[in-house]
Amino acid sequence: MRPLVSLVGPRRSWLVVLLGLVLAGLAMTLAPAPTTSEDTASNLPADSESARAADRLAALPSSDEVPAIVVVSRPDGDLTKEDLGSLKGLTGALGESAEGKVSGPVPAEDSSAVLFTVPLPGDLTDEENGAVVEEVRATVADALPDDLRGEVTGGPAFQADLGKVFEGADVRLLAVTASVVALLLLITYRSPWLWLVPLTVVGIADRAALAAAETFSAASGIGVDGAITGITSVLVFGAGTNYALLLIARYREELRRHDSRHEAMRRAVGQAGPAILASSGTVILALASLGLADAAFLRGIGYVGALGLAVAVAFALLVLPSAMVLPGRWLFWPFMPRKGQDDPTKDGVWARLGRGVGRRPVAVAVVSVLGLVALASLALGARTGLSQTEQFRDPPESVVAQERLAEAFPAGFSSPLRVATTPDDVDAVTSAAEKVGAVDVRPAGSQGDLAEVDVVLADAAGTSGSLATTRDLRSELADVAPDALVGGEVAEDVDSRDAATRDRAVLVPVVLGIVLVVLLVLLRSVVAALLLTATTVLSYLSALGIGWFIFERWLGFSAIDLSVPLLAFIFLVALGVDYNIFLTTRAREEVLATGDTRGAIVTALAVTGGVITSAGVLLAAVFAVLGVLPLLVLTQVGIIVGVGVLLDTLLVRSVLVPALITILQDRFWWPSKPGPVHRDSSDTG
């Protein structure tokens, strides 16, 4: 920590702050345009069967076209013959926007709706596609009588509506996040201006992190979108402010021991720095491990999130200390710390809680564990996997039209399987599809040795029936047409679920290993590392249980998105262990000074309880801000992580861990034997 400590000084502090501002400004100014991603929250691996099927089918002439589907219905009943007659002119009107021939109207058997298929160009940018879809919607609105309803769905419409979701999202998310952080910092410090310093530093770090992410994306070709940048901003604000809270709390503590504010900050950085580096290193390594995931969305979050958090830590340990010492002690007004003042935390509520836990540690530990297990049991039977129409919290027109289409036509009509095969195997594919229960099988074009067969299933996309039928079809084709590839929305869902299962099996052990190694290095105790990791995992499972209860009982969500359990695990285990690190490193520091483990945990809880609780509440609130964006995946991540952080802060770190340490006493530090050591008064850590 000596290089960091040496940056804090009467003259060097100004230089560090100015240099930080200049570098951040250059990063924001010179950052190139990032590689954009059109597959927000996609879990589909590039080498999956459905992805390979799409690549093969791209060689067909029709691949240059993507269909938009216009669904026409009557709000107050079924369509009449007069209604059908009035739709004849719509075909011609739609043709002005189409890339090819418009087909329709095709009436449903129950006359509840008709549909038109409008082929649109498949090589448009997001902006161009949005303009074309809006043109189609305007054409439908102008051509239809007032008593008929026309809605546009299909791939182009979904893409356009998704683009609308993120219009202005960065500004909205940043404004709400900054407001939440400002309010909580103001409450925490009870100072009219102290909160401005950490908020400004973290806000600049967020913008610099975004610039770094854009540069990385442009250089690596890894796509980013609003979901990835939104989660990264939440991480930077949440974790960056947490580290700022810990550093400032230690700075205030040292101001009661030293006349010089520069010396106090050097001591604060030397003492708090290792815990901050260990905590942030755990999160950065855990996020970087997402590079092992099959899903591009998870890899993007992992790389960009790790980079963003590294920028946040750099600002917290390099720029913030210098920014804090420039104004002087008056920054804490009206509660300015003076040398020789008693530390009010030593006999505060957290000290009393620590002593209370110490009187009956076994009972406290048993009740806490049983409570967490009961909460975790709420996740039993949780369903995972959202269909395309379930990704939005407030369904846009494309989702509403898709649902109306599913009601009027066979359930799988709007999402057929697309089988890439050879002309010689078309009959075999057809027979196999009929054998597994397809309601309609039709050739959809061919060229050379490539042919497409579309298979309409009896069950709607996203249901267990459609997933099972897709797996059955692949099994049948393995025998009769082994070169055939099954693609389409339902097949992508199957492959995404398989990828999510594989990613959890690979990444959960990797992340747990990272956490264990960091704790072993930091605390030099096998027992402490295992216990702290176990409590954090139990907290995650409990948060997942509470989250599923909220989703199913209160919010009416049908399932948890495939990526949510793994993302929540990464965030909660990595971020949740932060609070245990802050508590136990301080406890170890006290043990080294006194040799009394029981007293050390009470002191550690007393002096860190307030700041860690403030950090936990702030982090939970910041993750809840993800609900500003109307994608279910972000809402679900925000709720589960927010609940988990509160559990970690208020129960695991405040009650369970102190009880376990009190029960184990010195055995908690095994195999090391920390005890009183002589410290040179000049040592700053």
XYZ file of C-alpha atoms in Angstrom:
685
model
C 0.000 0.000 0.000
C 2.997 2.337 0.276
C 2.726 3.660 -3.350
C -0.912 4.627 -2.720
C -0.144 6.155 0.658
C 2.675 8.266 -0.792
C 0.249 10.024 -3.174
C -1.479 11.803 -0.275
C 0.372 15.022 0.554
C -0.061 18.828 0.650
C 1.168 19.275 -2.915
C 0.709 15.865 -4.464
C -3.054 15.782 -3.706
C -3.774 18.646 -6.124
C -1.707 16.943 -8.810
C -3.477 13.590 -8.343
C -6.949 15.174 -8.581
C -6.046 17.195 -11.685
C -4.400 14.210 -13.344
C -7.466 12.071 -12.636
C -9.769 14.677 -14.185
C -7.559 15.045 -17.269
C -7.312 11.306 -17.867
C -11.067 10.859 -17.409
C -11.744 13.722 -19.813
C -9.417 12.273 -22.441
C -11.016 8.842 -22.092
C -14.508 10.245 -22.572
C -13.443 12.432 -25.497
C -11.348 9.927 -27.423
C -13.367 6.731 -26.866
C -14.357 5.146 -30.212
C -17.858 3.953 -31.017
C -18.475 0.529 -29.430
C -19.523 -2.646 -31.188
C -23.286 -2.759 -30.692
C -25.235 -5.874 -29.828
C -28.693 -6.649 -31.192
C -29.178 -9.671 -28.921
C -29.980 -8.047 -25.585
C -30.133 -10.675 -22.838
C -29.451 -13.426 -25.404
C -28.126 -16.664 -23.958
C -27.593 -18.404 -27.308
C -24.049 -19.708 -27.916
C -22.605 -19.018 -31.358
C -21.808 -22.726 -31.921
C -25.238 -24.071 -30.904
C -27.297 -26.096 -33.389
C -29.891 -23.345 -33.803
C -27.172 -20.747 -34.477
C -25.541 -23.026 -37.043
C -28.946 -23.603 -38.650
C -29.445 -19.851 -38.995
C -25.996 -19.497 -40.569
C -26.749 -22.213 -43.120
C -30.179 -20.820 -43.975
C -28.628 -17.406 -44.555
C -27.426 -18.751 -47.926
C -31.006 -18.992 -49.247
C -32.256 -16.129 -51.444
C -35.052 -15.390 -48.977
C -32.522 -14.813 -46.203
C -32.188 -11.205 -47.342
C -35.761 -10.738 -46.138
C -37.198 -10.839 -42.641
C -40.960 -11.045 -42.156
C -42.996 -8.519 -40.252
C -46.468 -9.781 -39.410
C -49.513 -7.522 -39.373
C -52.353 -8.823 -37.202
C -55.791 -7.280 -37.802
C -58.683 -7.881 -35.409
C -61.876 -6.290 -34.141
C -61.742 -5.114 -30.517
C -65.406 -5.946 -29.908
C -65.720 -9.371 -31.575
C -64.958 -11.509 -34.630
C -64.277 -10.111 -38.075
C -67.205 -9.968 -40.510
C -67.271 -10.528 -44.271
C -67.487 -6.763 -44.714
C -64.363 -6.378 -42.631
C -62.489 -8.882 -44.774
C -63.587 -7.040 -47.887
C -62.282 -3.738 -46.534
C -58.799 -5.238 -46.116
C -58.141 -5.788 -49.811
C -56.485 -2.424 -50.210
C -54.145 -3.014 -47.274
C -52.085 -5.542 -49.229
C -51.204 -2.978 -51.865
C -50.488 -0.268 -49.308
C -48.115 -2.535 -47.390
C -46.307 -3.425 -50.593
C -44.804 0.051 -50.733
C -42.697 -0.743 -47.647
C -42.062 -4.399 -48.449
C -38.898 -5.935 -49.844
C -40.908 -8.647 -51.649
C -44.473 -9.791 -52.186
C -46.918 -9.216 -49.332
C -49.000 -12.293 -48.535
C -52.455 -12.133 -47.029
C -54.966 -11.605 -45.745
C -54.939 -15.047 -44.104
C -57.988 -15.427 -41.821
C -58.009 -17.501 -38.626
C -60.462 -20.411 -38.533
C -62.546 -18.673 -35.866
C -62.511 -15.345 -37.768
C -61.020 -13.580 -34.764
C -58.098 -12.182 -36.752
C -56.332 -12.081 -40.084
C -52.664 -11.703 -40.782
C -50.444 -10.242 -43.477
C -46.813 -11.199 -43.943
C -44.676 -8.257 -45.022
C -41.090 -9.116 -46.099
C -38.678 -6.372 -45.024
C -34.967 -5.921 -45.785
C -32.812 -8.033 -43.467
C -29.613 -5.977 -43.662
C -30.800 -2.735 -42.055
C -29.212 -0.972 -39.121
C -31.234 -0.650 -35.925
C -32.125 2.942 -36.811
C -33.159 2.055 -40.376
C -35.174 -0.930 -39.206
C -36.992 1.207 -36.642
C -37.919 3.715 -39.348
C -39.248 0.994 -41.689
C -41.331 -0.611 -38.930
C -42.806 2.771 -37.996
C -43.657 3.277 -41.682
C -45.474 -0.086 -41.763
C -47.378 0.776 -38.580
C -48.369 4.157 -39.984
C -49.547 2.498 -43.207
C -51.695 0.034 -41.239
C -53.210 2.820 -39.130
C -54.066 4.915 -42.209
C -55.477 2.046 -44.298
C -57.720 0.396 -41.687
C -61.256 1.515 -40.813
C -61.587 3.061 -37.374
C -63.389 0.027 -35.946
C -60.546 -2.396 -36.780
C -57.274 -2.806 -34.913
C -53.943 -3.449 -36.647
C -50.720 -4.385 -34.857
C -47.258 -5.283 -36.168
C -45.089 -8.058 -34.760
C -42.315 -10.367 -35.977
C -38.550 -10.051 -35.758
C -38.221 -6.500 -37.188
C -40.967 -5.204 -34.891
C -39.376 -6.819 -31.814
C -36.044 -5.261 -32.738
C -37.631 -1.833 -33.202
C -39.508 -2.017 -29.892
C -36.357 -3.128 -28.112
C -34.577 -0.077 -29.494
C -37.321 2.140 -28.054
C -36.776 0.570 -24.630
C -33.231 1.940 -24.495
C -33.935 5.370 -25.992
C -32.634 7.754 -23.339
C -32.108 4.839 -20.962
C -28.508 5.778 -20.133
C -29.483 9.291 -19.082
C -32.530 8.081 -17.140
C -30.597 5.351 -15.344
C -27.696 7.682 -14.525
C -30.025 10.379 -13.188
C -31.974 8.017 -10.936
C -28.831 6.218 -9.726
C -27.035 9.477 -8.915
C -30.122 10.792 -7.105
C -30.419 7.650 -4.967
C -26.708 7.711 -4.109
C -26.827 11.433 -3.284
C -29.814 11.004 -0.964
C -28.303 8.067 0.913
C -24.917 9.780 1.241
C -26.620 12.890 2.587
C -28.462 10.782 5.185
C -25.286 8.860 6.062
C -23.000 11.863 6.591
C -25.557 14.465 7.727
C -23.379 17.084 6.107
C -24.558 19.591 3.496
C -21.501 19.106 1.282
C -19.433 16.078 2.274
C -21.558 13.807 0.085
C -20.627 15.837 -2.989
C -17.012 14.636 -2.959
C -17.574 10.834 -3.179
C -20.563 11.304 -5.494
C -18.537 13.467 -7.886
C -15.571 11.099 -7.872
C -17.762 8.030 -8.444
C -19.794 9.857 -11.115
C -16.626 10.721 -13.046
C -15.442 7.128 -12.576
C -18.716 5.902 -14.103
C -18.273 8.043 -17.205
C -14.619 6.998 -17.499
C -15.645 3.350 -17.081
C -18.189 3.712 -19.887
C -15.520 5.221 -22.133
C -13.164 2.352 -21.269
C -15.939 -0.141 -22.053
C -16.577 1.491 -25.441
C -12.873 1.392 -26.255
C -12.648 -2.263 -25.223
C -15.748 -3.129 -27.264
C -14.428 -1.430 -30.386
C -11.046 -3.147 -30.050
C -12.311 -6.633 -29.171
C -15.514 -6.800 -31.214
C -17.500 -7.840 -28.127
C -20.916 -6.224 -28.411
C -22.445 -4.026 -25.732
C -25.997 -2.793 -25.356
C -28.141 -0.875 -22.915
C -28.512 -3.847 -20.586
C -24.749 -4.365 -20.294
C -23.895 -0.682 -19.837
C -26.776 -0.313 -17.374
C -25.535 -3.140 -15.173
C -21.984 -1.763 -15.398
C -23.110 1.690 -14.249
C -24.930 0.139 -11.304
C -21.793 -1.818 -10.392
C -19.564 1.256 -10.619
C -21.905 3.449 -8.575
C -22.765 0.759 -6.050
C -19.353 -0.786 -5.454
C -17.463 2.485 -5.944
C -19.589 4.233 -3.336
C -19.207 1.265 -0.981
C -15.425 1.568 -1.153
C -15.696 5.331 -0.671
C -17.828 4.849 2.436
C -15.308 2.444 3.941
C -12.349 4.737 3.209
C -14.070 7.872 4.513
C -15.168 6.070 7.698
C -11.581 5.028 8.360
C -10.369 8.546 7.526
C -12.770 10.041 10.064
C -11.568 7.511 12.636
C -7.943 8.477 12.013
C -8.738 12.214 12.211
C -9.528 11.613 15.893
C -5.965 10.356 16.349
C -3.865 12.774 14.265
C -3.494 16.522 13.902
C -2.531 16.285 10.229
C -5.340 15.396 7.864
C -2.762 14.146 5.354
C -1.314 11.765 7.932
C -4.827 10.658 8.848
C -5.618 9.870 5.206
C -2.321 8.047 4.735
C -3.210 5.867 7.726
C -6.744 5.359 6.389
C -5.513 4.267 2.963
C -2.916 1.992 4.537
C -5.470 0.286 6.789
C -8.564 0.204 4.529
C -6.719 -0.253 1.232
C -5.977 -3.984 1.571
C -9.618 -4.783 2.376
C -10.835 -2.651 -0.549
C -8.352 -4.257 -2.941
C -9.260 -7.747 -1.744
C -12.983 -7.027 -2.035
C -12.773 -5.392 -5.447
C -10.333 -8.035 -6.666
C -12.832 -10.735 -5.760
C -15.589 -9.041 -7.754
C -13.336 -8.268 -10.729
C -12.044 -11.845 -10.949
C -15.567 -13.255 -10.551
C -16.848 -11.027 -13.352
C -13.879 -11.859 -15.566
C -14.674 -15.552 -15.092
C -17.865 -14.925 -17.076
C -15.566 -14.988 -20.085
C -15.854 -18.776 -19.759
C -19.613 -18.589 -20.391
C -21.172 -19.786 -23.637
C -23.679 -16.919 -23.722
C -22.404 -13.732 -25.381
C -24.569 -11.606 -23.083
C -22.868 -13.029 -19.989
C -19.412 -12.641 -21.504
C -20.177 -9.002 -22.309
C -21.314 -8.280 -18.752
C -18.267 -10.078 -17.380
C -15.626 -8.248 -19.402
C -17.245 -4.804 -19.341
C -18.266 -5.079 -15.682
C -14.771 -6.135 -14.604
C -13.221 -3.268 -16.554
C -15.704 -0.773 -15.115
C -15.110 -1.937 -11.564
C -11.327 -1.693 -12.024
C -11.791 1.952 -13.036
C -14.025 2.549 -9.995
C -11.438 1.090 -7.610
C -8.679 3.181 -9.169
C -10.681 6.348 -8.551
C -11.618 5.233 -5.017
C -8.018 4.592 -3.956
C -6.166 7.193 -6.043
C -8.401 10.214 -6.657
C -10.818 10.103 -3.704
C -8.172 10.273 -0.916
C -6.627 13.364 -2.454
C -10.021 14.957 -3.098
C -11.039 14.371 0.528
C -7.967 16.004 2.104
C -8.007 19.175 -0.013
C -10.890 20.932 1.809
C -9.786 20.005 5.345
C -11.768 18.913 8.375
C -14.581 21.426 7.743
C -15.792 19.057 5.021
C -17.402 17.001 7.816
C -19.289 20.008 9.262
C -21.328 20.071 11.457
C -19.844 16.847 12.885
C -16.148 17.609 12.443
C -13.825 15.014 14.017
C -11.133 16.435 16.333
C -7.986 14.836 17.654
C -8.591 13.212 21.013
C -12.351 12.806 20.581
C -13.855 9.536 21.734
C -15.057 7.232 18.979
C -18.860 7.162 19.422
C -19.085 3.778 17.712
C -17.318 1.980 20.559
C -20.472 2.111 22.729
C -23.114 2.486 20.032
C -25.896 0.223 18.836
C -23.527 -2.073 16.939
C -21.353 -2.588 20.001
C -24.447 -3.498 22.007
C -25.543 -5.899 19.261
C -22.105 -7.530 19.276
C -22.193 -8.020 23.023
C -25.744 -9.376 22.810
C -24.749 -11.926 20.147
C -21.749 -12.889 22.272
C -23.939 -13.804 25.240
C -25.879 -16.508 23.334
C -23.905 -17.228 20.164
C -25.097 -20.811 19.636
C -28.785 -19.910 19.778
C -28.239 -16.914 17.504
C -26.318 -19.003 14.939
C -28.903 -21.808 14.907
C -31.878 -19.468 14.508
C -30.094 -17.466 11.780
C -29.163 -20.551 9.765
C -32.645 -22.066 10.076
C -34.192 -18.772 8.967
C -31.943 -18.560 5.913
C -32.651 -22.193 5.000
C -36.397 -21.563 5.269
C -36.107 -18.573 2.933
C -33.979 -20.583 0.496
C -36.660 -23.292 0.370
C -38.990 -20.776 -1.301
C -36.922 -21.262 -4.474
C -37.882 -24.941 -4.715
C -39.921 -25.397 -7.879
C -38.828 -22.056 -9.362
C -39.227 -21.996 -13.127
C -36.577 -20.581 -15.436
C -36.735 -19.395 -19.018
C -38.734 -16.479 -20.440
C -40.074 -16.508 -23.974
C -39.493 -13.598 -26.318
C -42.911 -12.131 -25.487
C -42.160 -12.239 -21.744
C -38.945 -10.200 -21.828
C -40.670 -6.833 -21.361
C -42.221 -5.615 -18.128
C -44.590 -3.340 -20.084
C -45.453 -5.269 -23.291
C -44.918 -3.172 -26.461
C -47.028 -3.543 -29.584
C -44.955 -6.404 -31.008
C -45.550 -8.508 -27.877
C -49.278 -7.730 -27.738
C -49.649 -8.621 -31.420
C -47.687 -11.852 -30.929
C -50.013 -12.894 -28.116
C -53.072 -12.064 -30.217
C -51.607 -14.089 -33.078
C -51.094 -17.072 -30.775
C -54.737 -16.892 -29.678
C -56.123 -16.851 -33.211
C -53.832 -19.333 -34.982
C -52.207 -22.651 -33.986
C -50.047 -22.102 -30.910
C -46.757 -22.611 -32.715
C -47.793 -20.809 -35.903
C -45.858 -17.617 -35.229
C -42.673 -19.429 -34.138
C -42.083 -22.386 -36.475
C -38.971 -24.511 -36.301
C -36.694 -23.848 -39.254
C -34.896 -27.003 -40.344
C -31.833 -26.625 -42.576
C -31.407 -29.773 -44.657
C -30.756 -30.999 -48.207
C -33.388 -31.352 -50.948
C -32.935 -35.145 -50.817
C -33.814 -35.222 -47.110
C -36.926 -33.018 -47.217
C -39.265 -36.027 -47.187
C -37.380 -37.633 -44.296
C -37.539 -34.375 -42.310
C -41.253 -34.092 -43.056
C -41.930 -37.635 -41.846
C -39.900 -37.119 -38.697
C -41.744 -33.868 -37.918
C -45.139 -35.512 -38.392
C -44.034 -38.405 -36.183
C -43.279 -36.099 -33.231
C -46.664 -34.359 -33.533
C -46.133 -31.257 -35.722
C -49.411 -29.695 -36.869
C -48.009 -28.347 -40.129
C -44.858 -29.105 -42.148
C -44.020 -27.208 -45.320
C -40.945 -26.687 -47.544
C -39.859 -23.040 -47.415
C -37.344 -22.760 -50.239
C -34.186 -24.351 -51.582
C -31.031 -23.565 -53.489
C -28.441 -26.050 -54.655
C -27.840 -28.593 -51.887
C -29.656 -26.535 -49.237
C -33.343 -26.651 -48.387
C -35.493 -25.222 -45.579
C -38.432 -26.989 -43.968
C -40.688 -25.053 -41.590
C -42.321 -27.048 -38.799
C -45.301 -25.659 -36.868
C -45.657 -27.199 -33.411
C -48.844 -27.830 -31.479
C -47.522 -25.985 -28.422
C -46.612 -22.330 -28.088
C -43.011 -21.159 -27.904
C -41.548 -21.268 -24.412
C -43.805 -24.068 -23.146
C -42.506 -27.402 -21.902
C -44.388 -29.108 -24.734
C -42.648 -27.154 -27.508
C -39.249 -27.695 -25.882
C -39.815 -31.446 -25.562
C -41.061 -31.730 -29.151
C -37.975 -29.905 -30.435
C -35.683 -32.295 -28.584
C -37.703 -35.246 -29.946
C -37.410 -33.917 -33.498
C -33.641 -33.562 -33.179
C -33.455 -37.126 -31.881
C -35.493 -38.434 -34.817
C -33.465 -36.497 -37.375
C -30.213 -37.859 -35.959
C -31.255 -41.239 -37.411
C -32.953 -40.284 -40.693
C -31.244 -36.996 -41.654
C -28.099 -36.623 -39.537
C -26.915 -33.488 -41.364
C -30.169 -31.607 -40.703
C -30.024 -28.696 -38.250
C -33.081 -27.534 -36.296
C -33.321 -23.773 -35.739
C -35.977 -21.192 -35.024
C -37.112 -19.458 -31.815
C -38.071 -22.623 -29.930
C -34.821 -24.371 -30.875
C -32.898 -21.301 -29.710
C -34.743 -21.546 -26.399
C -33.665 -25.198 -26.051
C -30.032 -24.339 -26.797
C -30.108 -21.350 -24.449
C -31.382 -23.518 -21.602
C -28.652 -26.082 -22.241
C -26.043 -23.317 -22.312
C -27.342 -21.855 -19.033
C -27.081 -25.265 -17.372
C -23.540 -25.698 -18.654
C -22.513 -22.180 -17.605
C -23.771 -22.715 -14.056
C -21.921 -26.022 -13.806
C -18.662 -24.384 -14.906
C -18.815 -20.926 -13.358
C -20.234 -21.622 -9.898
C -17.176 -23.701 -8.853
C -14.835 -21.173 -10.488
C -16.336 -18.221 -8.600
C -16.364 -20.124 -5.307
C -12.717 -21.010 -5.887
C -11.838 -17.349 -6.498
C -13.608 -16.267 -3.305
C -11.907 -18.985 -1.253
C -8.434 -18.141 -2.561
C -8.873 -14.407 -1.883
C -10.108 -15.085 1.649
C -7.276 -17.543 2.300
C -4.673 -15.029 1.169
C -6.250 -12.157 3.069
C -7.137 -13.874 6.367
C -4.622 -16.763 6.273
C -7.288 -19.026 7.735
C -8.884 -22.109 6.180
C -11.748 -22.115 8.687
C -12.557 -18.443 8.129
C -12.456 -18.792 4.343
C -14.786 -21.806 4.311
C -17.262 -20.359 6.799
C -17.480 -16.935 5.178
C -17.973 -18.474 1.726
C -20.651 -20.828 3.048
C -22.596 -18.019 4.714
C -22.483 -15.942 1.525
C -23.785 -18.861 -0.573
C -26.584 -19.451 1.939
C -27.466 -15.770 1.717
C -27.633 -16.067 -2.095
C -29.960 -19.070 -1.934
C -32.186 -17.220 0.510
C -32.297 -14.176 -1.767
C -33.213 -16.420 -4.708
C -36.068 -17.869 -2.650
C -37.384 -14.444 -1.653
C -36.985 -13.228 -5.233
C -39.000 -16.110 -6.666
C -41.713 -15.534 -4.035
C -41.929 -11.876 -5.067
C -41.917 -12.688 -8.785
C -44.590 -15.379 -8.587
C -46.895 -14.079 -5.848
C -46.679 -10.299 -6.171
C -45.446 -9.411 -9.652
C -46.990 -12.245 -11.647
C -43.815 -13.248 -13.505
C -44.130 -16.710 -15.033
C -40.432 -17.599 -14.674
C -36.932 -16.343 -13.937
C -34.852 -15.423 -16.968
C -32.175 -17.994 -17.782
C -29.271 -15.645 -17.093
C -30.596 -14.282 -13.786
C -29.611 -17.099 -11.342
C -25.992 -17.072 -12.517
C -25.721 -13.269 -12.659
C -27.255 -12.963 -9.188
C -24.843 -15.614 -7.915
C -21.834 -13.770 -9.332
C -22.923 -10.431 -7.900
C -24.068 -11.685 -4.510
C -21.209 -14.051 -3.761
C -18.581 -11.592 -4.954
C -20.186 -8.416 -3.590
C -21.661 -10.099 -0.526
C -18.301 -11.390 0.629
C -17.132 -7.744 0.616
C -18.923 -7.063 3.872
C -17.485 -10.165 5.495
C -14.036 -9.041 4.326
C -14.521 -5.566 5.818
C -15.679 -7.057 9.137
C -13.168 -9.890 9.513
C -10.119 -7.936 8.376
C -10.922 -5.373 11.042
C -11.458 -8.200 13.568
C -8.102 -9.700 12.614
C -6.485 -6.293 13.063
C -7.962 -6.093 16.566
C -6.830 -9.657 17.394
C -3.290 -8.776 16.351
C -3.444 -5.862 18.767
C -5.162 -7.542 21.753
C -5.083 -11.320 21.256
C -8.785 -11.484 22.277
C -10.994 -12.890 19.486
C -14.259 -12.432 21.422
C -13.537 -8.784 22.154
C -12.108 -8.237 18.674
C -15.327 -9.182 16.878
C -17.357 -6.881 19.144
C -14.988 -3.989 18.421
C -14.928 -4.779 14.702
C -18.726 -4.885 14.544
C -18.947 -1.649 16.534
C -16.621 0.381 14.311
C -17.712 -1.093 10.964
C -21.411 -1.724 11.626
C -22.662 1.710 10.690
C -20.598 2.175 7.559
C -21.176 -1.362 6.255
C -24.914 -1.097 6.857
C -24.968 2.228 5.009
C -22.974 0.633 2.183
C -25.312 -2.358 2.021
C -28.479 -0.266 1.971
C -26.948 1.959 -0.699
C -25.857 -0.978 -2.857
C -29.294 -2.621 -2.567
C -30.992 0.650 -3.523
C -28.685 1.147 -6.504
C -29.402 -2.342 -7.833
C -33.120 -1.691 -7.390
C -32.670 1.235 -9.801
C -32.255 -1.355 -12.581
C -36.053 -1.497 -12.466
C -36.027 1.838 -14.316
C -35.327 -0.176 -17.469
C -38.388 -2.201 -18.563
C -36.601 -5.489 -19.285
C -37.558 -8.316 -16.932
C -34.005 -9.661 -16.783
C -32.777 -6.379 -15.271
C -35.733 -6.084 -12.913
C -35.156 -9.621 -11.643
C -31.404 -9.140 -11.200
C -32.041 -5.899 -9.318
C -34.560 -7.450 -6.920
C -32.594 -10.615 -6.130
C -29.274 -8.815 -5.678
C -30.889 -6.047 -3.646
C -32.572 -8.535 -1.308
C -29.380 -10.581 -1.030
C -27.245 -7.560 -0.168
C -29.677 -6.584 2.596
C -29.591 -10.137 3.976
C -25.792 -10.068 3.934
C -25.665 -6.674 5.577
C -28.359 -6.978 8.234
C -28.272 -10.670 9.125
C -25.217 -12.563 7.880
C -22.535 -9.970 8.608
C -24.216 -8.389 11.641
C -25.467 -11.499 13.441
C -24.478 -14.870 11.976
C -20.773 -14.275 11.347
C -20.141 -12.657 14.777
C -21.953 -15.590 16.406
C -19.824 -18.139 14.537
C -16.594 -16.318 15.392
C -17.615 -16.130 19.048
C -18.378 -19.868 19.100
C -15.095 -20.849 17.454
C -12.886 -18.262 19.193
C -9.237 -18.670 18.134
C -10.116 -21.756 16.088
C -11.717 -19.398 13.565
C -8.216 -18.260 12.519
C -6.767 -21.774 12.097
C -4.091 -22.609 11.056
C -2.726 -19.108 11.778
C -2.492 -17.941 15.377
C -2.879 -14.163 15.373
C -1.863 -12.458 18.585
C -0.461 -9.178 19.840
C 2.471 -7.972 17.766
C 4.757 -4.956 18.108
C 4.024 -2.290 15.512
C 6.370 0.481 14.562
C 4.558 3.772 15.006
C 5.831 4.877 11.621
C 4.227 1.952 9.791
C 1.351 3.118 7.653
C 0.401 -0.296 6.275
